[in-house]
Coordinates of C-alpha atoms and ligand atoms in Angstrom, one line a residue:
M1 CA -38.6 46.7 8.2
F2 CA -37.2 44.2 10.7
F3 CA -40.7 42.8 11.4
T4 CA -41.5 42.6 7.7
R5 CA -38.4 40.5 7.3
I6 CA -39.4 38.1 10.1
I7 CA -42.9 37.7 8.7
S8 CA -41.9 37.1 5.2
A9 CA -39.2 34.6 6.3
A10 CA -41.9 32.7 8.3
A11 CA -44.3 32.8 5.4
L12 CA -41.6 31.5 3.1
L13 CA -40.8 28.5 5.5
C14 CA -44.4 27.4 5.8
C15 CA -45.5 27.8 2.2
L16 CA -42.5 25.9 0.9
Q17 CA -42.8 23.1 3.4
Q18 CA -39.0 23.1 3.8
T19 CA -39.2 20.9 6.8
K20 CA -40.5 18.1 4.5
A21 CA -38.2 15.6 2.9
Q22 CA -36.6 16.7 -0.3
N23 CA -37.4 14.8 -3.5
T24 CA -34.6 14.2 -6.0
I25 CA -35.8 15.4 -9.4
P26 CA -36.2 12.7 -12.1
I27 CA -34.2 13.4 -15.3
P28 CA -36.5 12.6 -18.2
D29 CA -35.3 9.7 -20.4
T30 CA -34.1 10.6 -23.9
L31 CA -35.3 9.5 -27.3
V32 CA -32.7 9.6 -30.1
G33 CA -32.6 8.6 -33.7
S34 CA -34.8 9.6 -36.6
N35 CA -38.1 7.8 -35.7
F36 CA -39.9 8.9 -32.7
S37 CA -43.0 7.5 -31.1
L38 CA -44.9 9.7 -28.6
T39 CA -48.1 8.4 -27.0
M40 CA -50.0 10.9 -24.9
H41 CA -52.1 9.2 -22.2
R42 CA -54.0 9.8 -19.0
D43 CA -52.1 8.9 -15.9
S44 CA -51.9 10.0 -12.2
M45 CA -49.2 10.9 -9.7
Q46 CA -48.9 11.6 -6.0
I47 CA -48.1 15.3 -5.8
L48 CA -49.4 16.3 -2.4
P49 CA -50.3 14.0 0.6
G50 CA -53.9 12.7 0.3
K51 CA -55.7 12.4 -3.1
I52 CA -53.7 11.4 -6.1
T53 CA -53.6 13.9 -9.0
Q54 CA -54.8 13.1 -12.4
T55 CA -52.2 13.9 -15.1
L56 CA -51.4 13.6 -18.7
A57 CA -48.1 12.2 -19.8
F58 CA -46.1 10.6 -22.7
N59 CA -44.9 7.1 -23.1
A60 CA -43.8 5.5 -19.8
H61 CA -44.0 8.8 -17.9
H62 CA -46.7 9.6 -15.3
F63 CA -46.1 13.3 -15.9
L64 CA -44.3 15.1 -18.7
G65 CA -42.5 13.1 -21.4
P66 CA -39.1 12.0 -22.7
T67 CA -36.5 14.5 -23.9
L68 CA -36.0 14.4 -27.6
I69 CA -32.4 14.7 -28.7
L70 CA -32.2 16.0 -32.3
N71 CA -29.3 17.0 -34.4
K72 CA -29.4 19.9 -36.8
W73 CA -29.9 18.7 -40.4
Q74 CA -31.2 15.3 -39.5
A75 CA -34.6 14.0 -40.6
A76 CA -37.1 13.2 -37.9
A77 CA -40.4 11.3 -38.3
F78 CA -43.0 11.1 -35.6
V79 CA -45.9 8.9 -34.7
V80 CA -47.9 10.8 -32.2
T81 CA -50.8 8.8 -30.7
N82 CA -53.5 10.3 -28.6
H83 CA -55.0 8.2 -25.7
I84 CA -56.2 11.0 -23.5
G85 CA -60.0 10.7 -24.2
D86 CA -60.2 14.1 -25.9
T87 CA -58.9 15.7 -29.0
T88 CA -55.5 17.2 -28.8
T89 CA -52.6 18.5 -31.0
L90 CA -48.8 18.4 -30.5
H91 CA -46.8 21.5 -31.2
W92 CA -43.0 21.7 -31.4
H93 CA -42.4 25.0 -29.6
G94 CA -39.6 27.0 -31.2
M95 CA -39.0 24.6 -34.0
H96 CA -38.8 25.8 -37.6
V97 CA -41.1 23.3 -39.4
P98 CA -43.7 23.3 -42.2
A99 CA -47.1 24.7 -41.1
K100 CA -48.7 21.3 -41.6
D101 CA -46.2 19.7 -39.2
D102 CA -46.3 22.5 -36.6
G103 CA -49.1 21.0 -34.5
G104 CA -51.2 24.1 -34.1
P105 CA -55.0 24.1 -33.6
H106 CA -55.5 23.2 -37.3
S107 CA -53.9 19.7 -36.8
P108 CA -56.2 18.0 -34.4
I109 CA -55.4 14.4 -33.3
L110 CA -58.7 12.7 -32.4
N111 CA -58.9 10.4 -29.4
N112 CA -57.2 7.1 -30.3
G113 CA -56.0 8.7 -33.5
T114 CA -52.4 9.3 -34.7
W115 CA -50.6 12.1 -36.4
N116 CA -47.4 11.6 -38.5
P117 CA -45.4 14.8 -38.9
S118 CA -41.9 14.6 -40.3
F119 CA -39.4 17.3 -41.0
T120 CA -35.7 18.1 -41.2
I121 CA -34.2 19.7 -38.1
L122 CA -33.2 23.2 -39.1
N123 CA -32.9 24.8 -35.7
K124 CA -29.7 25.8 -33.9
A125 CA -28.5 24.0 -30.8
A126 CA -30.7 25.1 -28.0
T127 CA -33.5 23.9 -25.7
Y128 CA -37.0 23.7 -27.2
W129 CA -40.2 21.9 -26.0
Y130 CA -43.4 20.2 -27.1
H131 CA -46.9 20.6 -25.8
P132 CA -50.5 20.4 -26.9
H133 CA -52.1 23.3 -28.8
F134 CA -55.8 22.4 -29.2
M135 CA -58.1 25.4 -29.3
G136 CA -59.4 26.2 -25.9
K137 CA -57.7 23.2 -24.2
T138 CA -54.0 24.2 -24.3
A139 CA -53.9 25.2 -20.6
E140 CA -55.7 22.2 -19.4
Q141 CA -53.7 19.7 -21.3
A142 CA -50.3 21.3 -21.0
I143 CA -50.7 22.0 -17.3
K144 CA -51.8 18.4 -16.6
G145 CA -48.3 17.4 -17.8
A146 CA -48.5 16.7 -21.6
S147 CA -45.2 18.4 -22.4
G148 CA -41.5 17.6 -22.7
L149 CA -38.2 19.0 -23.8
I150 CA -36.4 19.0 -27.1
I151 CA -32.6 19.4 -27.1
V152 CA -31.1 20.3 -30.5
R153 CA -27.4 19.8 -31.0
D154 CA -25.3 21.1 -33.8
S155 CA -21.7 21.0 -35.0
E156 CA -21.0 24.6 -33.8
E157 CA -22.1 23.8 -30.2
A158 CA -20.3 20.5 -30.3
T159 CA -16.9 22.1 -30.6
L160 CA -17.4 24.4 -27.5
P161 CA -16.0 23.4 -24.1
L162 CA -19.5 23.2 -22.6
P163 CA -21.0 20.7 -20.1
R164 CA -22.9 18.1 -22.2
K165 CA -23.4 15.1 -19.9
Y166 CA -27.1 14.9 -19.7
G167 CA -28.3 14.6 -16.2
I168 CA -24.8 14.8 -14.8
D169 CA -23.5 18.3 -15.7
D170 CA -26.1 19.3 -18.2
I171 CA -29.4 19.3 -16.4
P172 CA -32.9 19.8 -17.9
L173 CA -35.2 21.7 -15.5
I174 CA -38.9 22.1 -16.3
V175 CA -40.2 24.5 -13.7
K176 CA -44.0 24.7 -13.3
C177 CA -46.0 26.5 -10.7
L178 CA -49.6 25.3 -10.5
Q179 CA -52.7 25.5 -8.4
L180 CA -54.3 22.3 -7.1
D181 CA -57.9 22.2 -5.8
S182 CA -59.0 20.8 -2.5
N183 CA -59.0 17.3 -4.1
N184 CA -55.5 17.8 -5.4
Q185 CA -56.5 18.2 -9.0
F186 CA -55.0 20.7 -11.4
M187 CA -56.9 23.9 -11.9
P188 CA -55.8 25.1 -15.4
R189 CA -57.1 28.6 -14.7
G190 CA -56.0 28.8 -11.1
M191 CA -54.3 32.0 -10.3
Q192 CA -53.5 31.1 -6.7
D193 CA -50.7 28.8 -7.9
S194 CA -48.4 27.7 -5.1
T195 CA -47.4 24.1 -6.0
L196 CA -43.9 24.3 -7.4
L197 CA -42.8 21.4 -9.5
V198 CA -39.3 20.8 -10.9
N199 CA -39.5 17.9 -13.5
G200 CA -42.7 17.0 -11.8
V201 CA -41.7 16.8 -8.1
T202 CA -42.2 19.2 -5.2
N203 CA -39.5 20.1 -2.6
A204 CA -37.1 19.4 -5.4
Q205 CA -33.4 18.7 -4.9
Y206 CA -30.5 17.5 -7.1
N207 CA -26.8 16.7 -6.7
L208 CA -24.4 18.6 -8.9
P209 CA -20.7 18.0 -9.2
A210 CA -18.2 20.7 -8.0
Q211 CA -17.4 22.0 -11.5
V212 CA -19.1 24.1 -14.2
V213 CA -22.6 22.8 -14.8
R214 CA -25.1 23.7 -17.4
L215 CA -28.8 24.2 -16.5
R216 CA -31.5 24.2 -19.2
L217 CA -34.3 26.1 -17.7
L218 CA -37.8 26.0 -19.1
N219 CA -40.7 28.0 -17.5
G220 CA -43.5 25.5 -18.2
S221 CA -46.0 27.3 -16.0
G222 CA -49.4 28.5 -17.3
E223 CA -49.0 32.0 -16.1
R224 CA -46.2 32.7 -13.5
T225 CA -43.0 34.5 -14.5
F226 CA -39.9 33.5 -12.5
N227 CA -37.0 35.8 -11.7
F228 CA -34.4 33.1 -11.4
G229 CA -31.3 33.5 -9.3
F230 CA -29.3 31.6 -6.7
T231 CA -28.8 31.8 -3.0
A232 CA -26.7 34.9 -1.9
N233 CA -27.0 36.4 -5.4
K234 CA -24.4 34.0 -6.8
T235 CA -23.3 35.1 -10.3
F236 CA -24.1 32.7 -13.1
Y237 CA -23.7 32.9 -16.9
V238 CA -26.4 33.0 -19.5
I239 CA -25.2 31.1 -22.6
G240 CA -28.4 30.7 -24.6
N241 CA -31.8 32.1 -25.2
D242 CA -34.9 30.3 -26.6
G243 CA -33.5 29.5 -30.0
G244 CA -29.7 29.4 -29.8
L245 CA -26.5 30.2 -28.0
L246 CA -25.3 33.8 -27.3
S247 CA -22.1 35.2 -28.7
A248 CA -20.5 35.0 -25.2
P249 CA -21.6 34.0 -21.7
V250 CA -23.2 36.9 -20.0
P251 CA -22.6 37.1 -16.2
V252 CA -25.8 38.0 -14.3
T253 CA -27.4 37.4 -10.9
R254 CA -31.0 37.1 -12.3
I255 CA -32.7 35.8 -15.4
R256 CA -36.3 36.5 -15.8
L257 CA -38.3 33.8 -17.7
S258 CA -42.0 34.2 -18.5
P259 CA -44.1 31.2 -19.5
G260 CA -42.7 29.4 -22.6
E261 CA -39.2 31.0 -22.3
R262 CA -36.0 29.0 -21.9
A263 CA -32.5 29.9 -20.9
E264 CA -29.3 27.9 -20.8
I265 CA -27.0 28.9 -18.0
L266 CA -23.7 27.9 -16.6
L267 CA -23.1 27.8 -12.9
N268 CA -19.6 27.6 -11.5
L269 CA -19.5 25.2 -8.5
N270 CA -15.7 24.6 -8.7
A271 CA -14.8 25.1 -5.0
M272 CA -18.1 24.2 -3.5
N273 CA -18.0 20.5 -2.8
G274 CA -20.1 19.7 0.2
Q275 CA -22.1 23.0 0.1
T276 CA -25.7 23.5 -0.8
L277 CA -27.4 26.4 -2.6
Y278 CA -30.9 27.0 -4.0
L279 CA -32.2 27.9 -7.4
M280 CA -34.6 30.6 -6.4
S281 CA -37.1 33.1 -7.8
Y282 CA -36.5 36.6 -6.6
A283 CA -40.1 37.5 -7.3
S284 CA -40.0 40.5 -4.8
E285 CA -38.1 42.3 -7.6
L286 CA -40.8 41.7 -10.2
P287 CA -43.1 44.7 -11.0
T288 CA -46.8 44.3 -10.0
G289 CA -48.0 43.9 -13.6
V290 CA -46.0 40.7 -14.1
Q291 CA -47.8 37.6 -12.8
G292 CA -45.7 36.4 -9.9
G293 CA -44.7 39.8 -8.8
P294 CA -46.5 41.5 -5.9
T295 CA -50.2 41.0 -6.1
M296 CA -51.9 43.9 -7.6
P297 CA -54.6 45.5 -5.5
M298 CA -57.8 45.1 -7.4
A299 CA -61.5 45.7 -7.0
S300 CA -62.9 42.7 -8.9
G301 CA -61.9 39.6 -10.7
P302 CA -60.6 36.3 -9.4
P303 CA -58.1 36.2 -6.5
M304 CA -54.5 36.3 -7.7
N305 CA -53.1 36.2 -4.2
S306 CA -50.8 33.2 -4.6
P307 CA -48.6 33.0 -1.4
L308 CA -45.6 33.0 -3.8
N309 CA -46.4 36.4 -5.4
G310 CA -43.9 39.1 -4.6
I311 CA -41.7 37.1 -2.3
N312 CA -38.4 35.4 -2.9
F313 CA -38.6 31.7 -2.7
N314 CA -36.6 28.6 -3.2
I315 CA -37.3 26.3 -6.2
L316 CA -34.6 23.6 -6.2
K317 CA -32.1 22.6 -3.6
L318 CA -28.7 21.9 -5.1
N319 CA -26.3 19.7 -3.2
V320 CA -22.7 20.1 -4.4
I321 CA -20.9 16.7 -4.6
A322 CA -17.5 15.6 -5.8
P323 CA -16.5 16.5 -9.3
T324 CA -16.7 14.0 -12.2
A325 CA -13.8 12.8 -14.2
N326 CA -12.7 15.3 -16.8
P327 CA -14.9 18.1 -15.5
I328 CA -15.5 21.4 -17.3
T329 CA -14.0 24.0 -14.9
L330 CA -13.9 27.2 -17.0
I331 CA -16.6 29.5 -18.3
P332 CA -15.7 29.9 -22.0
S333 CA -15.0 33.4 -23.1
S334 CA -16.9 33.2 -26.3
L335 CA -19.6 31.0 -27.8
V336 CA -21.0 31.3 -31.4
S337 CA -21.3 34.1 -33.8
V338 CA -24.8 35.7 -33.6
T339 CA -25.7 38.1 -36.3
P340 CA -29.0 39.8 -35.5
Y341 CA -31.2 41.1 -38.3
T342 CA -30.9 44.8 -38.7
Q343 CA -33.6 47.3 -39.0
S344 CA -32.6 48.3 -42.5
Q345 CA -33.2 44.7 -43.7
A346 CA -36.9 44.9 -42.8
N347 CA -39.3 45.3 -45.6
T348 CA -42.6 45.2 -43.6
T349 CA -43.6 46.5 -40.2
R350 CA -46.7 45.5 -38.3
S351 CA -48.1 46.7 -35.0
I352 CA -49.8 44.6 -32.4
T353 CA -51.4 46.2 -29.4
F354 CA -52.4 44.0 -26.5
T355 CA -55.9 45.1 -25.5
A356 CA -58.6 44.3 -23.0
D357 CA -62.2 45.3 -22.6
S358 CA -61.3 47.7 -19.8
M359 CA -58.3 49.0 -18.0
T360 CA -59.2 47.1 -14.8
V361 CA -59.4 43.7 -16.3
M362 CA -56.8 41.4 -14.8
D363 CA -58.0 37.9 -15.9
G364 CA -59.0 38.6 -19.5
P365 CA -60.1 38.1 -22.0
F366 CA -57.2 39.9 -23.7
Y367 CA -57.0 40.6 -27.4
F368 CA -54.5 41.5 -30.1
N369 CA -55.7 44.8 -31.7
H370 CA -59.1 44.3 -30.1
L371 CA -59.7 41.1 -32.1
L372 CA -60.4 37.7 -30.5
F373 CA -58.8 34.7 -32.2
D374 CA -60.8 33.2 -35.1
M375 CA -59.7 30.0 -36.8
M376 CA -61.3 31.3 -40.0
R377 CA -59.5 34.6 -40.1
I378 CA -56.0 34.9 -41.4
D379 CA -54.6 38.0 -39.7
Y380 CA -51.5 38.3 -41.8
R381 CA -50.3 36.9 -45.1
I382 CA -46.6 37.2 -45.2
P383 CA -44.5 36.8 -48.4
L384 CA -41.9 34.0 -48.1
N385 CA -38.4 35.4 -47.1
N386 CA -39.9 38.7 -45.8
T387 CA -38.0 40.3 -43.0
E388 CA -40.4 42.0 -40.6
I389 CA -40.4 44.3 -37.6
W390 CA -43.4 43.7 -35.3
T391 CA -44.1 46.4 -32.7
L392 CA -45.7 45.0 -29.6
Y393 CA -47.4 47.4 -27.3
D394 CA -49.1 46.3 -24.1
S395 CA -52.1 48.6 -23.3
T396 CA -53.4 46.3 -20.5
M397 CA -52.6 46.1 -16.8
V398 CA -50.7 42.8 -17.0
A399 CA -47.6 41.6 -18.8
H400 CA -48.0 39.1 -21.6
P401 CA -45.3 36.7 -23.0
F402 CA -45.7 37.0 -26.8
H403 CA -44.8 33.9 -28.8
I404 CA -44.7 33.3 -32.5
H405 CA -44.5 30.0 -34.4
D406 CA -42.3 29.2 -37.4
V407 CA -39.5 31.7 -36.7
S408 CA -37.1 32.8 -34.1
F409 CA -36.7 36.6 -33.7
F410 CA -34.3 39.1 -32.2
V411 CA -35.5 41.8 -29.7
L412 CA -34.7 45.1 -31.4
D413 CA -35.5 47.3 -28.5
R414 CA -37.6 47.7 -25.4
D415 CA -39.1 51.2 -25.2
G416 CA -36.4 52.3 -27.6
N417 CA -33.4 50.8 -25.6
P418 CA -31.4 47.8 -26.7
P419 CA -32.3 44.7 -24.8
P420 CA -30.0 43.6 -22.0
P421 CA -27.0 41.5 -23.2
E422 CA -28.6 38.3 -21.9
E423 CA -31.6 38.9 -24.2
R424 CA -29.6 39.4 -27.4
G425 CA -29.9 35.9 -28.8
W426 CA -32.5 34.0 -30.8
K427 CA -35.9 34.2 -29.1
D428 CA -39.4 32.9 -29.7
V429 CA -41.1 34.3 -26.5
V430 CA -40.7 37.9 -25.2
L431 CA -42.4 39.3 -22.2
V432 CA -44.0 42.7 -22.8
Q433 CA -44.9 44.7 -19.7
P434 CA -47.8 47.1 -19.2
S435 CA -47.2 50.3 -21.2
E436 CA -44.1 48.8 -22.7
T437 CA -43.3 48.8 -26.4
V438 CA -41.1 45.9 -27.6
R439 CA -39.9 45.6 -31.2
I440 CA -38.9 42.3 -32.6
I441 CA -37.4 41.4 -36.0
M442 CA -37.6 38.2 -37.8
R443 CA -37.4 36.5 -41.2
F444 CA -40.0 34.1 -42.6
T445 CA -37.9 31.6 -44.5
T446 CA -38.1 28.1 -46.0
F447 CA -41.7 27.1 -45.6
S448 CA -44.8 28.6 -47.3
D449 CA -48.3 27.2 -47.2
S450 CA -51.4 29.1 -48.3
T451 CA -53.8 26.8 -46.6
I452 CA -52.5 26.1 -43.1
P453 CA -51.5 29.0 -40.9
Y454 CA -49.0 29.4 -38.1
M455 CA -50.0 30.9 -34.7
Y456 CA -48.8 33.8 -32.6
H457 CA -50.2 34.2 -29.2
C458 CA -49.8 35.1 -25.5
H459 CA -48.1 32.2 -23.7
I460 CA -50.1 32.7 -20.6
L461 CA -52.1 29.6 -21.5
M462 CA -55.5 30.8 -20.3
H463 CA -55.1 34.1 -22.3
E464 CA -54.3 32.0 -25.3
D465 CA -57.3 29.7 -24.8
D466 CA -59.5 32.8 -24.3
G467 CA -58.5 34.1 -27.7
M468 CA -55.3 36.1 -27.3
M469 CA -54.0 34.5 -30.5
G470 CA -53.7 35.3 -34.2
Q471 CA -52.6 33.4 -37.3
F472 CA -50.5 34.1 -40.3
E473 CA -49.8 32.3 -43.5
V474 CA -46.4 32.4 -45.2
M475 CA -47.3 32.9 -48.9
P476 CA -45.3 31.1 -51.7
A477 CA -42.6 33.0 -53.5
G478 CA -44.2 35.1 -56.3
W479 CA -47.3 35.8 -54.3
S480 CA -48.4 39.3 -55.4
G481 CA -49.9 40.4 -52.1
I482 CA -53.1 41.0 -53.9
A483 CA -55.7 38.3 -53.4
V484 CA -57.7 37.3 -56.5
Y485 CA -60.8 36.0 -54.9
T486 CA -64.1 35.6 -56.7
S487 CA -66.4 34.6 -53.9
G488 CA -67.0 34.0 -50.3
L489 CA -65.2 30.7 -50.7
E490 CA -61.9 32.4 -50.4
Q491 CA -61.4 31.4 -46.8
V492 CA -62.1 27.7 -47.3
R493 CA -59.8 25.6 -45.2
L494 CA -59.4 21.8 -45.0
Y495 CA -57.5 20.3 -42.2
P496 CA -55.7 18.3 -41.2
N497 CA -54.3 17.6 -44.6
P498 CA -53.0 15.0 -45.1
S499 CA -55.4 13.0 -43.0
Q500 CA -56.5 9.5 -42.5
Q501 CA -59.7 10.1 -40.6
I502 CA -61.7 13.3 -40.6
V503 CA -60.9 16.3 -42.7
T504 CA -62.6 19.4 -41.3
V505 CA -63.9 21.7 -44.1
N506 CA -64.2 25.3 -42.9
C507 CA -65.8 27.9 -45.1
L508 CA -68.2 30.8 -44.9
D509 CA -71.5 30.1 -43.4
A510 CA -73.8 29.5 -46.4
A511 CA -75.4 26.6 -48.3
T512 CA -72.5 24.6 -49.7
E513 CA -72.3 21.7 -52.1
I514 CA -69.3 19.4 -51.6
E515 CA -68.0 16.9 -54.1
V516 CA -64.9 14.7 -53.7
C517 CA -63.2 13.2 -56.7
N518 CA -60.2 10.9 -56.9
V519 CA -57.3 11.6 -59.3
L520 CA -59.1 9.7 -62.1
G521 CA -62.0 12.1 -61.8
K522 CA -64.4 9.6 -60.3
T523 CA -66.8 11.1 -57.8
V524 CA -66.4 9.3 -54.4
H525 CA -68.6 11.6 -52.3
T526 CA -71.2 14.3 -52.6
D527 CA -73.2 16.1 -50.0
R528 CA -74.6 19.5 -49.1
F529 CA -74.4 21.4 -45.9
T530 CA -75.2 24.7 -44.3
G531 CA -73.1 26.2 -41.6
S532 CA -69.4 26.8 -41.5
T533 CA -67.9 23.4 -40.9
Y534 CA -68.3 20.0 -42.4
A535 CA -66.6 16.8 -41.2
L536 CA -65.5 14.8 -44.2
N537 CA -64.8 11.2 -43.2
V538 CA -62.0 9.8 -45.3
S539 CA -61.2 6.8 -43.1
N540 CA -62.3 4.3 -45.8
Y541 CA -60.8 6.1 -48.7
E542 CA -57.8 4.5 -50.5
K543 CA -54.6 6.4 -49.9
G544 CA -53.9 9.1 -52.4
V545 CA -54.8 12.5 -53.6
Y546 CA -58.4 13.7 -53.9
I547 CA -59.9 17.0 -55.2
V548 CA -62.6 18.5 -53.0
S549 CA -64.9 20.9 -54.9
L550 CA -67.1 23.3 -52.9
R551 CA -69.9 25.4 -54.5
Q552 CA -71.7 28.3 -53.0
N553 CA -74.1 30.5 -55.1
G554 CA -72.5 29.5 -58.4
S555 CA -68.9 30.0 -57.2
I556 CA -66.6 27.1 -57.0
V557 CA -63.4 26.4 -55.2
R558 CA -61.2 23.3 -55.5
K559 CA -58.7 22.1 -53.0
K560 CA -56.4 19.1 -53.0
I561 CA -56.4 16.7 -50.0
T562 CA -54.1 13.7 -49.3
V563 CA -55.4 10.6 -47.6
N564 CA -52.6 8.7 -45.9
Ligands
LIG601 CU1 -45.6 27.0 -26.8 CU2 -48.0 28.2 -29.7 O1 -46.8 27.6 -28.2
LIG602 CU1 -44.8 27.6 -30.3
LIG603 CU1 -51.5 37.3 -21.9

């Protein structure tokens, strides 16, 4: 026991390079207002000594992007420009937006192209984020740095005595653990991740005033789960989950966050001026099935033996300095009213089992209900305003963070037990452990679209890229639930729509005639093709609405597209 301690302490010291100089974390600049311009570009950054690391970033950043500050009920319009030399998309993780503005794999932004989503902010005050979501490339693009935070404020949160001075007592913390190869380049599928970045820097430190401070934690890693805590098991207070504040601060000594999850916490530093403490991950307490916990002994597959697995390690050094003027010094006793959906409100239940080809598979591919993701398959059609319980069961050997777009949910229970108090708020990612059953409840309000689906997927990015993803459409009010299809053309999809460049036409693999007419009925394009996709170039069409007719074996389907 004694020797084990010495050895792990030594391992800790060398792998964290704590003798190295500390780097003060940058606080991302903020964008406010109602018009936002985000340009994703290739860049580079010195992460480790030696070779410079190629990155992706937004606007003036070399890594990550600005923090968007949004107010509930405001309108927001975006110009997203892609200069990364590859197709991408941009998804607003956690935000309740129309499917066409959600930035999933059906809304590609070609290289040098732009995308113009706009929506009203309907989310509650909380911390959200944005990242690419292009099929098969999410891990690569997000891990290289193409992501940033979104802070939503609302009038309820504004009245609470909470720290709100961005970068002073309200600190955004994007924690990523990554693997770099011997040339210091990101390995999107690397499972020996040991480079810890907080807001993009290693050996991170920050000065915090001796008062109550608020930390907005995002686990932006591709695979690692953190079991966050502080030096000497200092108590802190969880005030918010992914999609909103809790009803009251919950005192804890740990908060476990899997990839994609956020938490807002309060840390009371009142009497600590001059002291230091660390934000840590108590990964020794994670079970073996959770990536980041002790490495699972295994016969085959890629190495997962990151030196950080299963040990407690420091993430961010916090130097406590003099308090600010008008500091917040108290932990509030209550926050907002949270009314979880109740089981009796649900009118539909669905079951999703996480599966793999065999019980010994550690690195995937993983599936939902034995099915790989298919852009052409709609897994669920959900009536607008439906309240649903989804039962998630993990039959694999590894834990998977389940994420759903469009909605926030409540965790109903874990293996039949109510979730811990710090997990009783609005969520959009939930970690499901091997052999665990987690039930979530959610309501599909506001937006319906029978042509563009939303995604649900594992937020371990390589699992998602490998196909651990499904899609659902929220069907307009009055949808009968019975599809009235006459031909194999039922699954025709045109995206993005609206578009100003290429509309991809997806349909069943068969000989297809395509005809495009403008609103006056004038034919502007005809062609025939075989195969399941067709790239319709609308770049020199006048702006407006067009009707696309597709014919297969005498059946016809017509869809509207908008050229903007
Ligand atoms: Cu954070 Cu579908 O993603
Ligand atoms: Cu999302
Ligand atoms: Cu997974």
